[in-house]
Amino acid sequence: ESRCISDPASLLGNSQSSSPAAEIPIHVLLSDDGALGVAFLLQSSSFDGWDGSDRGRTLNHSRTFSFSPSIQEKDVLGKIVIFPTPLMMTFNSNMESKHPHHSCLLTASLHCSNLRIAGFSAHTTRNLLWSTSLVPVTKASQNIIKQNRGTGDHDITPLCDGFRRVLSAYILFNDEDDGYRITWITNANISNDEGDLVHQHSSPLSHKPQCNILQNPDENAWEKCFSEADTGRIHHGESGNCFGPEISYERYLRVDALLNDILHRRQFFLFKEKSVPNESLKGRMMMPEFFYNLVSVSNELQVTIAIVFSNLAASCHTSKKSPPSLGVVVMVSLWDQSYNELKWVQHPSCRGEAALKGWCHELAMNWRMRGCGVGIFCVDKTKLLPTHQNWAGEIHECNIDEDLDDDINEPLWENHVSQLRSGGRNLILPPKHISMSSLYTSADMVSNQAVNNAIPVKRIISRKSPIELIYG
């Protein structure tokens, strides 16, 4: 069945003089099952909380952590809207028969306004929505499950009191410049008591942080909005007969706290102040300029992040041989906040914010391409040179399936590897750009960039979902 569902007025606002879709940059993520959508709307451009004047601040390990310097760019405040798709409506189609006295079925969407949305300037937004089967539960809901299911005691983790295994749920990440807001989303019409309670089933990683890198986010950040399913009109009355997503759990992953813990534990001499007049300041860590990118999220709720930061020793000219920038790929377990340092890297010439950010994107893409086995990484490892391990191909965001097979076409990329081996320092172009759909399969991404740029377009389609954004 094909259905045309209008945009809820609250999603884009009401403008009589111009089309909001032509003025407000929008990224929409559609889950791989086609049942959930997440819209990122850019609102404003200025952040007054910090102007960068305290860059290189002295930071005690137990004190408040600094913001990433990425907030010095054209900063963005925005809005996130989590909404059900018509496919989710089919999951709840029996509701109308159960409530025949209601004239129409209502949909519920979740709105979170005035957020920092750094994902607009990241290498992609596809990596912000993931499917999961594990949903954290609090002690109250855990007791209900124990009573209904008869399960025994389980280990309590720092993240929550336990996990409920469900058929379908989602994890949403929003980069807010010093870390990620992590939100677990379920279908509101599926009882919270359904699902088996599970305990930690993965071993702790190598390092335990000295302070919490997972923290509670702002309370009451999400607002529920109801609209008529057939017309999209805002509904202001009672909301008894409705369906839609629900926030099941939320935490905040502090990447700045994670980096501070790594540097503090390793006791890098280059991050220690050596000639400080005030004795009370000695031994404290200097937080460097840093950038980060989300690489992947595993089924065991292990998050991989690429972090790059400036080498303060090189910037202070204390060591001529010190590289100007360093980087580390870290895996963090959301179960217990433990982490592993998967790989350390250094850059011989990366200086400045733009270069650091570009290198961070490249490092994240390299690690993801290696993990997915696309591009030259689909070729037999014995045919790759050590320098090829740092390869990161060009990417594209088009939602098409035609070229996905070529991303893992071994003969095609083997020929490219042969050219790289024999080409010396000559520039060898890859046979194709890698599709983001090959790297991140949990969500399709559509945007109104063509509309913003005044490019004639009637509809914007996604790769997997039958949903289309139609203008006119």
CSV table of C-alpha atoms in Angstrom, one decimal:
chain,number,residue,atom,x,y,z
A,1,GLU,CA,0.0,0.0,0.0
A,2,SER,CA,1.3,3.5,-0.9
A,3,ARG,CA,0.5,6.3,1.4
A,4,CYS,CA,1.4,10.0,1.2
A,5,ILE,CA,1.9,11.4,4.7
A,6,SER,CA,2.5,15.2,5.0
A,7,ASP,CA,5.3,16.7,7.1
A,8,PRO,CA,4.1,17.5,10.6
A,9,ALA,CA,4.0,21.3,10.9
A,10,SER,CA,6.1,21.1,14.0
A,11,LEU,CA,8.9,19.4,12.2
A,12,LEU,CA,9.8,22.3,10.0
A,13,GLY,CA,7.8,25.2,11.4
A,14,ASN,CA,5.2,27.3,9.8
A,15,SER,CA,6.4,29.8,7.3
A,16,GLN,CA,4.0,31.6,5.0
A,17,SER,CA,6.6,33.4,2.9
A,18,SER,CA,9.1,30.6,2.1
A,19,SER,CA,9.6,26.9,2.2
A,20,PRO,CA,11.4,25.7,5.3
A,21,ALA,CA,12.7,22.8,3.3
A,22,ALA,CA,14.6,25.2,1.1
A,23,GLU,CA,16.2,27.1,4.0
A,24,ILE,CA,16.8,24.7,6.8
A,25,PRO,CA,19.5,22.0,6.3
A,26,ILE,CA,18.0,18.6,7.1
A,27,HIS,CA,19.6,15.2,7.4
A,28,VAL,CA,17.1,12.3,7.7
A,29,LEU,CA,18.2,8.8,8.8
A,30,LEU,CA,16.0,5.9,8.0
A,31,SER,CA,16.6,2.6,9.9
A,32,ASP,CA,17.4,-0.5,7.9
A,33,ASP,CA,14.1,-2.0,8.7
A,34,GLY,CA,12.3,1.1,7.5
A,35,ALA,CA,10.3,1.5,10.7
A,36,LEU,CA,12.0,4.6,12.2
A,37,GLY,CA,13.2,7.9,11.0
A,38,VAL,CA,15.5,10.5,12.7
A,39,ALA,CA,15.7,14.0,11.4
A,40,PHE,CA,18.5,16.4,12.2
A,41,LEU,CA,17.5,20.1,11.6
A,42,LEU,CA,20.0,22.9,11.7
A,43,GLN,CA,18.7,25.9,13.5
A,44,SER,CA,21.3,28.5,14.4
A,45,SER,CA,25.0,29.2,14.1
A,46,SER,CA,26.6,30.7,17.2
A,47,PHE,CA,27.9,29.4,20.4
A,48,ASP,CA,28.5,31.9,23.2
A,49,GLY,CA,29.6,29.5,25.9
A,50,TRP,CA,33.3,29.5,24.9
A,51,ASP,CA,35.3,31.5,22.4
A,52,GLY,CA,38.5,29.5,22.5
A,53,SER,CA,40.4,32.0,24.6
A,54,ASP,CA,41.3,29.4,27.1
A,55,ARG,CA,42.7,26.9,24.6
A,56,GLY,CA,45.4,24.7,26.2
A,57,ARG,CA,43.8,25.2,29.6
A,58,THR,CA,45.2,23.4,32.6
A,59,LEU,CA,43.0,20.5,33.6
A,60,ASN,CA,43.0,18.5,36.7
A,61,HIS,CA,42.1,14.8,36.2
A,62,SER,CA,39.1,15.1,38.6
A,63,ARG,CA,37.8,18.5,37.3
A,64,THR,CA,35.4,19.4,34.6
A,65,PHE,CA,36.5,18.5,31.1
A,66,SER,CA,37.1,20.8,28.2
A,67,PHE,CA,35.1,21.1,25.0
A,68,SER,CA,36.5,19.9,21.8
A,69,PRO,CA,38.0,22.8,19.8
A,70,SER,CA,35.6,21.9,16.9
A,71,ILE,CA,33.1,24.3,18.6
A,72,GLN,CA,35.3,27.2,17.3
A,73,GLU,CA,34.0,26.5,13.8
A,74,LYS,CA,30.6,27.6,12.5
A,75,ASP,CA,28.8,26.1,15.4
A,76,VAL,CA,25.4,24.6,15.0
A,77,LEU,CA,22.4,24.4,17.3
A,78,GLY,CA,19.7,22.2,16.0
A,79,LYS,CA,16.8,20.0,16.7
A,80,ILE,CA,16.4,16.2,16.5
A,81,VAL,CA,13.0,14.7,15.6
A,82,ILE,CA,12.5,10.9,16.0
A,83,PHE,CA,9.4,9.8,14.1
A,84,PRO,CA,7.6,6.6,13.1
A,85,THR,CA,7.3,5.7,9.4
A,86,PRO,CA,4.3,4.2,7.7
A,87,LEU,CA,5.9,0.8,8.1
A,88,MET,CA,5.8,1.2,11.9
A,89,MET,CA,2.1,2.0,11.3
A,90,THR,CA,1.6,-1.5,9.9
A,91,PHE,CA,3.1,-3.0,13.0
A,92,ASN,CA,0.3,-1.3,15.0
A,93,SER,CA,-2.5,-1.6,12.5
A,94,ASN,CA,-4.6,-3.6,14.9
A,95,MET,CA,-4.9,-0.5,17.2
A,96,GLU,CA,-7.7,1.0,15.0
A,97,SER,CA,-9.8,-2.1,15.3
A,98,LYS,CA,-9.2,-2.1,19.1
A,99,HIS,CA,-10.3,1.5,19.3
A,100,PRO,CA,-13.1,1.9,16.8
A,101,HIS,CA,-14.5,5.0,18.7
A,102,HIS,CA,-11.5,7.0,17.7
A,103,SER,CA,-11.9,8.9,14.4
A,104,CYS,CA,-8.3,8.7,13.5
A,105,LEU,CA,-5.0,7.2,14.6
A,106,LEU,CA,-2.4,9.5,16.1
A,107,THR,CA,1.4,9.2,15.7
A,108,ALA,CA,3.8,10.3,18.4
A,109,SER,CA,7.2,11.9,17.5
A,110,LEU,CA,10.0,12.9,19.9
A,111,HIS,CA,11.6,16.3,19.7
A,112,CYS,CA,14.8,17.5,21.3
A,113,SER,CA,15.6,21.1,20.7
A,114,ASN,CA,18.5,23.5,21.1
A,115,LEU,CA,21.1,20.7,20.9
A,116,ARG,CA,24.6,21.0,19.5
A,117,ILE,CA,24.7,18.9,16.4
A,118,ALA,CA,28.3,18.4,15.3
A,119,GLY,CA,27.3,15.6,13.0
A,120,PHE,CA,26.6,18.2,10.2
A,121,SER,CA,30.4,18.7,9.8
A,122,ALA,CA,31.4,15.1,10.3
A,123,HIS,CA,32.4,12.7,7.5
A,124,THR,CA,28.9,11.1,7.6
A,125,THR,CA,25.7,11.0,9.7
A,126,ARG,CA,25.0,7.4,8.8
A,127,ASN,CA,27.1,6.2,11.7
A,128,LEU,CA,24.7,7.8,14.2
A,129,LEU,CA,21.8,5.3,14.1
A,130,TRP,CA,22.3,1.6,14.8
A,131,SER,CA,20.1,-1.4,15.3
A,132,THR,CA,20.3,-3.3,18.6
A,133,SER,CA,18.5,-6.1,20.5
A,134,LEU,CA,19.7,-5.0,23.9
A,135,VAL,CA,17.9,-2.3,25.9
A,136,PRO,CA,19.2,-1.2,29.3
A,137,VAL,CA,16.7,-1.4,32.2
A,138,THR,CA,16.5,0.3,35.6
A,139,LYS,CA,16.1,-1.6,38.8
A,140,ALA,CA,12.3,-0.9,38.9
A,141,SER,CA,11.7,-2.5,35.5
A,142,GLN,CA,14.2,-5.3,36.3
A,143,ASN,CA,12.1,-6.3,39.3
A,144,ILE,CA,9.1,-6.5,37.1
A,145,ILE,CA,10.8,-8.8,34.7
A,146,LYS,CA,12.1,-10.9,37.5
A,147,GLN,CA,8.6,-11.2,38.8
A,148,ASN,CA,7.1,-12.1,35.5
A,149,ARG,CA,9.8,-14.3,34.1
A,150,GLY,CA,11.2,-15.8,37.3
A,151,THR,CA,14.8,-14.9,36.5
A,152,GLY,CA,17.3,-14.8,39.3
A,153,ASP,CA,19.8,-12.2,40.3
A,154,HIS,CA,22.1,-10.7,37.7
A,155,ASP,CA,25.3,-8.7,37.8
A,156,ILE,CA,24.8,-5.0,38.0
A,157,THR,CA,26.8,-2.9,35.5
A,158,PRO,CA,27.7,0.8,35.8
A,159,LEU,CA,25.6,1.6,32.8
A,160,CYS,CA,22.3,0.1,34.2
A,161,ASP,CA,20.9,-2.7,36.3
A,162,GLY,CA,20.6,-5.1,33.5
A,163,PHE,CA,19.6,-5.5,29.8
A,164,ARG,CA,16.4,-6.6,28.2
A,165,ARG,CA,16.7,-8.6,24.9
A,166,VAL,CA,14.1,-7.4,22.4
A,167,LEU,CA,13.3,-8.1,18.8
A,168,SER,CA,13.9,-4.6,17.6
A,169,ALA,CA,15.4,-1.5,19.0
A,170,TYR,CA,17.7,1.4,18.0
A,171,ILE,CA,20.6,3.3,19.4
A,172,LEU,CA,21.0,7.0,18.4
A,173,PHE,CA,24.2,8.9,18.8
A,174,ASN,CA,24.4,12.7,18.7
A,175,ASP,CA,27.8,14.4,18.7
A,176,GLU,CA,27.6,17.4,21.1
A,177,ASP,CA,31.2,18.4,20.7
A,178,ASP,CA,32.6,16.9,23.9
A,179,GLY,CA,31.0,13.5,23.5
A,180,TYR,CA,27.9,11.6,22.4
A,181,ARG,CA,24.4,11.6,23.7
A,182,ILE,CA,23.4,7.9,23.4
A,183,THR,CA,19.7,7.2,23.2
A,184,TRP,CA,18.0,3.8,23.2
A,185,ILE,CA,14.7,3.9,21.2
A,186,THR,CA,11.9,1.3,21.2
A,187,ASN,CA,8.3,1.1,19.9
A,188,ALA,CA,6.0,2.7,22.5
A,189,ASN,CA,3.4,0.0,21.9
A,190,ILE,CA,5.6,-2.8,22.9
A,191,SER,CA,5.5,-3.4,26.6
A,192,ASN,CA,8.6,-2.5,28.5
A,193,ASP,CA,8.2,-5.8,30.4
A,194,GLU,CA,8.6,-8.0,27.4
A,195,GLY,CA,12.0,-9.6,26.7
A,196,ASP,CA,14.4,-11.7,28.6
A,197,LEU,CA,16.8,-10.1,31.1
A,198,VAL,CA,20.4,-10.7,30.3
A,199,HIS,CA,23.6,-9.9,32.2
A,200,GLN,CA,27.0,-9.0,31.1
A,201,HIS,CA,28.3,-11.6,28.6
A,202,SER,CA,31.5,-10.0,27.5
A,203,SER,CA,34.8,-9.8,29.4
A,204,PRO,CA,35.9,-6.4,30.6
A,205,LEU,CA,38.4,-4.6,28.3
A,206,SER,CA,42.0,-3.8,29.3
A,207,HIS,CA,41.6,-0.5,31.1
A,208,LYS,CA,39.2,0.9,33.6
A,209,PRO,CA,38.8,4.6,33.7
A,210,GLN,CA,39.5,6.5,36.9
A,211,CYS,CA,36.3,8.5,36.6
A,212,ASN,CA,33.0,8.0,34.9
A,213,ILE,CA,33.1,8.5,31.2
A,214,LEU,CA,29.3,7.7,31.0
A,215,GLN,CA,27.2,10.3,32.7
A,216,ASN,CA,23.5,11.1,33.0
A,217,PRO,CA,22.3,13.6,30.3
A,218,ASP,CA,19.9,16.5,30.9
A,219,GLU,CA,16.6,15.3,32.2
A,220,ASN,CA,13.3,16.0,30.3
A,221,ALA,CA,15.2,16.9,27.1
A,222,TRP,CA,12.7,15.1,24.9
A,223,GLU,CA,9.2,16.4,24.2
A,224,LYS,CA,6.5,14.2,22.7
A,225,CYS,CA,4.4,15.7,20.0
A,226,PHE,CA,1.2,14.1,18.6
A,227,SER,CA,-0.1,14.4,15.0
A,228,GLU,CA,-2.8,12.9,12.9
A,229,ALA,CA,-1.4,9.9,11.0
A,230,ASP,CA,-3.3,10.7,7.7
A,231,THR,CA,-2.7,14.4,7.5
A,232,GLY,CA,0.3,15.2,9.6
A,233,ARG,CA,-1.7,17.9,11.5
A,234,ILE,CA,-0.7,18.6,15.0
A,235,HIS,CA,-3.1,17.1,17.6
A,236,HIS,CA,-3.6,19.1,20.8
A,237,GLY,CA,-6.2,16.9,22.5
A,238,GLU,CA,-6.0,13.6,24.3
A,239,SER,CA,-3.6,11.1,22.9
A,240,GLY,CA,-5.1,7.8,23.9
A,241,ASN,CA,-5.0,6.1,20.5
A,242,CYS,CA,-1.5,6.6,19.3
A,243,PHE,CA,1.7,4.8,18.2
A,244,GLY,CA,5.3,5.8,17.8
A,245,PRO,CA,8.8,5.6,19.3
A,246,GLU,CA,9.8,5.8,22.9
A,247,ILE,CA,13.0,6.8,24.7
A,248,SER,CA,13.9,3.7,26.8
A,249,TYR,CA,17.3,4.8,28.1
A,250,GLU,CA,19.8,7.5,27.7
A,251,ARG,CA,23.4,8.2,28.7
A,252,TYR,CA,26.2,10.6,27.7
A,253,LEU,CA,29.6,9.3,26.6
A,254,ARG,CA,32.3,11.9,27.5
A,255,VAL,CA,35.0,11.6,24.9
A,256,ASP,CA,37.0,14.4,26.5
A,257,ALA,CA,36.9,12.4,29.8
A,258,LEU,CA,38.0,9.3,27.9
A,259,LEU,CA,41.0,11.1,26.3
A,260,ASN,CA,41.9,12.7,29.6
A,261,ASP,CA,42.0,9.3,31.3
A,262,ILE,CA,44.2,7.8,28.5
A,263,LEU,CA,46.7,10.6,28.8
A,264,HIS,CA,46.6,10.6,32.6
A,265,ARG,CA,47.2,6.8,32.8
A,266,ARG,CA,50.0,6.9,30.3
A,267,GLN,CA,51.6,9.9,32.0
A,268,PHE,CA,52.9,11.4,28.7
A,269,PHE,CA,55.8,13.6,29.5
A,270,LEU,CA,54.8,15.9,26.7
A,271,PHE,CA,51.5,16.7,28.3
A,272,LYS,CA,53.0,17.6,31.7
A,273,GLU,CA,53.8,21.2,32.7
A,274,LYS,CA,57.4,21.3,33.8
A,275,SER,CA,58.1,24.9,34.6
A,276,VAL,CA,55.0,26.1,36.5
A,277,PRO,CA,55.5,28.8,39.1
A,278,ASN,CA,52.5,27.6,41.2
A,279,GLU,CA,53.4,24.4,42.9
A,280,SER,CA,49.7,23.4,43.1
A,281,LEU,CA,49.5,23.3,39.3
A,282,LYS,CA,52.4,20.8,38.9
A,283,GLY,CA,51.5,17.3,37.8
A,284,ARG,CA,48.3,18.4,36.1
A,285,MET,CA,47.5,17.4,32.6
A,286,MET,CA,47.3,19.8,29.7
A,287,MET,CA,44.4,19.0,27.5
A,288,PRO,CA,45.4,19.2,23.8
A,289,GLU,CA,43.4,20.3,20.9
A,290,PHE,CA,41.4,17.2,19.8
A,291,PHE,CA,38.8,15.8,17.3
A,292,TYR,CA,37.0,12.5,17.2
A,293,ASN,CA,34.7,10.4,15.1
A,294,LEU,CA,32.5,7.4,15.8
A,295,VAL,CA,33.7,4.4,13.8
A,296,SER,CA,31.4,1.6,14.8
A,297,VAL,CA,29.1,0.0,17.4
A,298,SER,CA,29.1,-3.7,17.9
A,299,ASN,CA,26.2,-6.0,19.0
A,300,GLU,CA,27.9,-6.3,22.4
A,301,LEU,CA,27.6,-2.5,22.8
A,302,GLN,CA,31.3,-1.9,22.3
A,303,VAL,CA,31.8,1.6,20.7
A,304,THR,CA,34.9,2.3,18.5
A,305,ILE,CA,36.1,5.9,18.3
A,306,ALA,CA,39.0,7.5,16.5
A,307,ILE,CA,40.6,10.4,18.4
A,308,VAL,CA,43.3,12.7,17.1
A,309,PHE,CA,45.0,15.5,19.1
A,310,SER,CA,47.8,18.0,18.8
A,311,ASN,CA,51.2,17.1,20.3
A,312,LEU,CA,51.9,19.9,22.8
A,313,ALA,CA,55.6,19.0,22.9
A,314,ALA,CA,55.9,19.7,19.2
A,315,SER,CA,53.9,22.9,19.4
A,316,CYS,CA,56.1,24.2,22.2
A,317,HIS,CA,59.3,23.2,20.3
A,318,THR,CA,60.5,21.1,23.3
A,319,SER,CA,61.4,18.2,20.9
A,320,LYS,CA,62.3,18.7,17.3
A,321,LYS,CA,61.7,15.0,16.6
A,322,SER,CA,58.2,15.0,18.1
A,323,PRO,CA,55.3,14.6,15.5
A,324,PRO,CA,52.9,17.5,15.5
A,325,SER,CA,49.8,15.2,15.9
A,326,LEU,CA,49.0,11.9,17.5
A,327,GLY,CA,45.9,9.7,17.2
A,328,VAL,CA,44.4,6.6,18.9
A,329,VAL,CA,41.6,4.3,18.0
A,330,VAL,CA,39.8,3.3,21.1
A,331,MET,CA,37.1,0.6,21.8
A,332,VAL,CA,34.8,1.4,24.8
A,333,SER,CA,32.5,-1.0,26.4
A,334,LEU,CA,29.2,0.5,27.4
A,335,TRP,CA,28.7,-2.3,29.8
A,336,ASP,CA,31.3,-1.3,32.3
A,337,GLN,CA,33.1,1.7,30.8
A,338,SER,CA,36.3,-0.3,30.2
A,339,TYR,CA,38.3,0.4,27.1
A,340,ASN,CA,41.1,-0.9,24.8
A,341,GLU,CA,43.6,1.2,22.9
A,342,LEU,CA,43.4,-0.6,19.5
A,343,LYS,CA,46.1,1.4,17.7
A,344,TRP,CA,48.3,4.4,18.1
A,345,VAL,CA,49.3,6.5,15.1
A,346,GLN,CA,51.2,9.7,14.4
A,347,HIS,CA,51.2,12.3,11.7
A,348,PRO,CA,54.5,14.0,10.5
A,349,SER,CA,52.9,17.2,9.2
A,350,CYS,CA,49.4,17.6,10.5
A,351,ARG,CA,49.0,21.0,12.1
A,352,GLY,CA,46.0,23.2,12.7
A,353,GLU,CA,42.3,22.6,13.3
A,354,ALA,CA,41.4,21.9,9.6
A,355,ALA,CA,44.2,19.5,9.1
A,356,LEU,CA,43.5,17.7,12.4
A,357,LYS,CA,39.8,17.3,11.6
A,358,GLY,CA,40.6,16.0,8.1
A,359,TRP,CA,43.1,13.5,9.5
A,360,CYS,CA,40.5,12.3,12.0
A,361,HIS,CA,38.0,11.7,9.2
A,362,GLU,CA,40.6,9.8,7.2
A,363,LEU,CA,41.6,7.7,10.3
A,364,ALA,CA,38.0,6.8,11.0
A,365,MET,CA,37.3,5.9,7.4
A,366,ASN,CA,40.5,3.8,7.2
A,367,TRP,CA,39.6,1.8,10.3
A,368,ARG,CA,36.0,1.3,9.1
A,369,MET,CA,37.1,0.2,5.6
A,370,ARG,CA,39.5,-2.3,7.0
A,371,GLY,CA,36.8,-3.7,9.3
A,372,CYS,CA,34.3,-4.0,6.4
A,373,GLY,CA,36.8,-5.3,3.9
A,374,VAL,CA,36.0,-2.8,1.2
A,375,GLY,CA,38.3,-1.2,-1.4
A,376,ILE,CA,41.8,-2.5,-1.3
A,377,PHE,CA,41.1,-4.3,2.0
A,378,CYS,CA,39.0,-6.9,0.1
A,379,VAL,CA,42.3,-8.0,-1.5
A,380,ASP,CA,44.4,-10.8,0.0
A,381,LYS,CA,46.5,-9.3,2.8
A,382,THR,CA,49.7,-10.8,1.4
A,383,LYS,CA,49.4,-8.6,-1.6
A,384,LEU,CA,49.3,-5.4,0.4
A,385,LEU,CA,52.3,-3.4,1.3
A,386,PRO,CA,52.7,-2.0,4.9
A,387,THR,CA,52.0,1.5,3.6
A,388,HIS,CA,48.6,0.3,2.2
A,389,GLN,CA,47.3,-0.2,5.7
A,390,ASN,CA,46.8,3.6,6.0
A,391,TRP,CA,44.7,3.7,2.8
A,392,ALA,CA,41.3,5.5,2.9
A,393,GLY,CA,39.5,5.8,-0.4
A,394,GLU,CA,37.2,8.5,-1.5
A,395,ILE,CA,33.5,8.1,-0.5
A,396,HIS,CA,30.1,9.0,-1.8
A,397,GLU,CA,26.7,9.3,-0.1
A,398,CYS,CA,24.4,8.3,-3.0
A,399,ASN,CA,21.7,5.8,-2.0
A,400,ILE,CA,22.2,3.4,-4.9
A,401,ASP,CA,22.8,-0.3,-5.0
A,402,GLU,CA,24.3,-0.6,-8.5
A,403,ASP,CA,27.9,0.0,-7.4
A,404,LEU,CA,27.9,-1.8,-4.0
A,405,ASP,CA,29.3,-5.0,-5.4
A,406,ASP,CA,32.2,-3.2,-6.9
A,407,ASP,CA,33.2,-2.0,-3.4
A,408,ILE,CA,34.2,-5.6,-2.6
A,409,ASN,CA,35.2,-6.7,-6.2
A,410,GLU,CA,38.5,-8.4,-5.5
A,411,PRO,CA,39.8,-8.5,-9.2
A,412,LEU,CA,38.9,-4.8,-9.6
A,413,TRP,CA,40.8,-3.7,-6.5
A,414,GLU,CA,43.6,-6.2,-7.0
A,415,ASN,CA,44.4,-4.5,-10.2
A,416,HIS,CA,44.4,-1.1,-8.4
A,417,VAL,CA,46.8,-2.6,-5.7
A,418,SER,CA,49.2,-3.7,-8.5
A,419,GLN,CA,49.1,-0.2,-9.9
A,420,LEU,CA,49.9,1.2,-6.5
A,421,ARG,CA,52.9,-1.1,-6.1
A,422,SER,CA,54.4,-0.2,-9.4
A,423,GLY,CA,53.4,3.4,-9.6
A,424,GLY,CA,56.0,4.8,-7.3
A,425,ARG,CA,55.1,8.3,-6.2
A,426,ASN,CA,52.8,8.8,-9.2
A,427,LEU,CA,49.2,9.6,-8.3
A,428,ILE,CA,47.1,6.5,-8.9
A,429,LEU,CA,43.3,7.2,-8.8
A,430,PRO,CA,41.1,4.4,-7.4
A,431,PRO,CA,38.7,2.7,-9.8
A,432,LYS,CA,35.7,4.1,-7.9
A,433,HIS,CA,34.5,5.9,-4.8
A,434,ILE,CA,33.4,3.8,-1.9
A,435,SER,CA,29.7,3.9,-1.1
A,436,MET,CA,28.8,4.9,2.5
A,437,SER,CA,26.1,2.3,2.2
A,438,SER,CA,28.8,-0.4,2.2
A,439,LEU,CA,30.3,1.0,5.4
A,440,TYR,CA,27.2,1.7,7.4
A,441,THR,CA,24.3,-0.6,6.7
A,442,SER,CA,22.1,0.3,9.7
A,443,ALA,CA,20.6,3.4,8.2
A,444,ASP,CA,20.0,5.2,4.9
A,445,MET,CA,20.7,8.9,4.8
A,446,VAL,CA,18.7,11.5,2.8
A,447,SER,CA,19.1,15.2,2.9
A,448,ASN,CA,17.6,18.3,1.3
A,449,GLN,CA,21.0,19.5,0.1
A,450,ALA,CA,19.8,19.7,-3.5
A,451,VAL,CA,16.9,21.8,-2.4
A,452,ASN,CA,19.1,24.1,-0.4
A,453,ASN,CA,21.4,24.5,-3.4
A,454,ALA,CA,18.4,25.3,-5.7
A,455,ILE,CA,19.0,22.2,-7.8
A,456,PRO,CA,15.8,21.1,-9.5
A,457,VAL,CA,14.5,18.0,-7.8
A,458,LYS,CA,11.1,16.5,-7.3
A,459,ARG,CA,11.8,13.6,-5.0
A,460,ILE,CA,14.6,12.2,-2.8
A,461,ILE,CA,14.7,8.5,-2.4
A,462,SER,CA,16.5,6.2,0.0
A,463,ARG,CA,18.2,2.9,-0.8
A,464,LYS,CA,16.3,0.3,1.2
A,465,SER,CA,13.2,2.1,2.4
A,466,PRO,CA,10.2,2.6,0.2
A,467,ILE,CA,9.8,6.1,1.8
A,468,GLU,CA,10.4,9.1,-0.5
A,469,LEU,CA,10.7,12.8,0.3
A,470,ILE,CA,8.5,14.5,-2.3
A,471,TYR,CA,8.5,18.3,-3.0
A,472,GLY,CA,5.7,20.1,-4.8
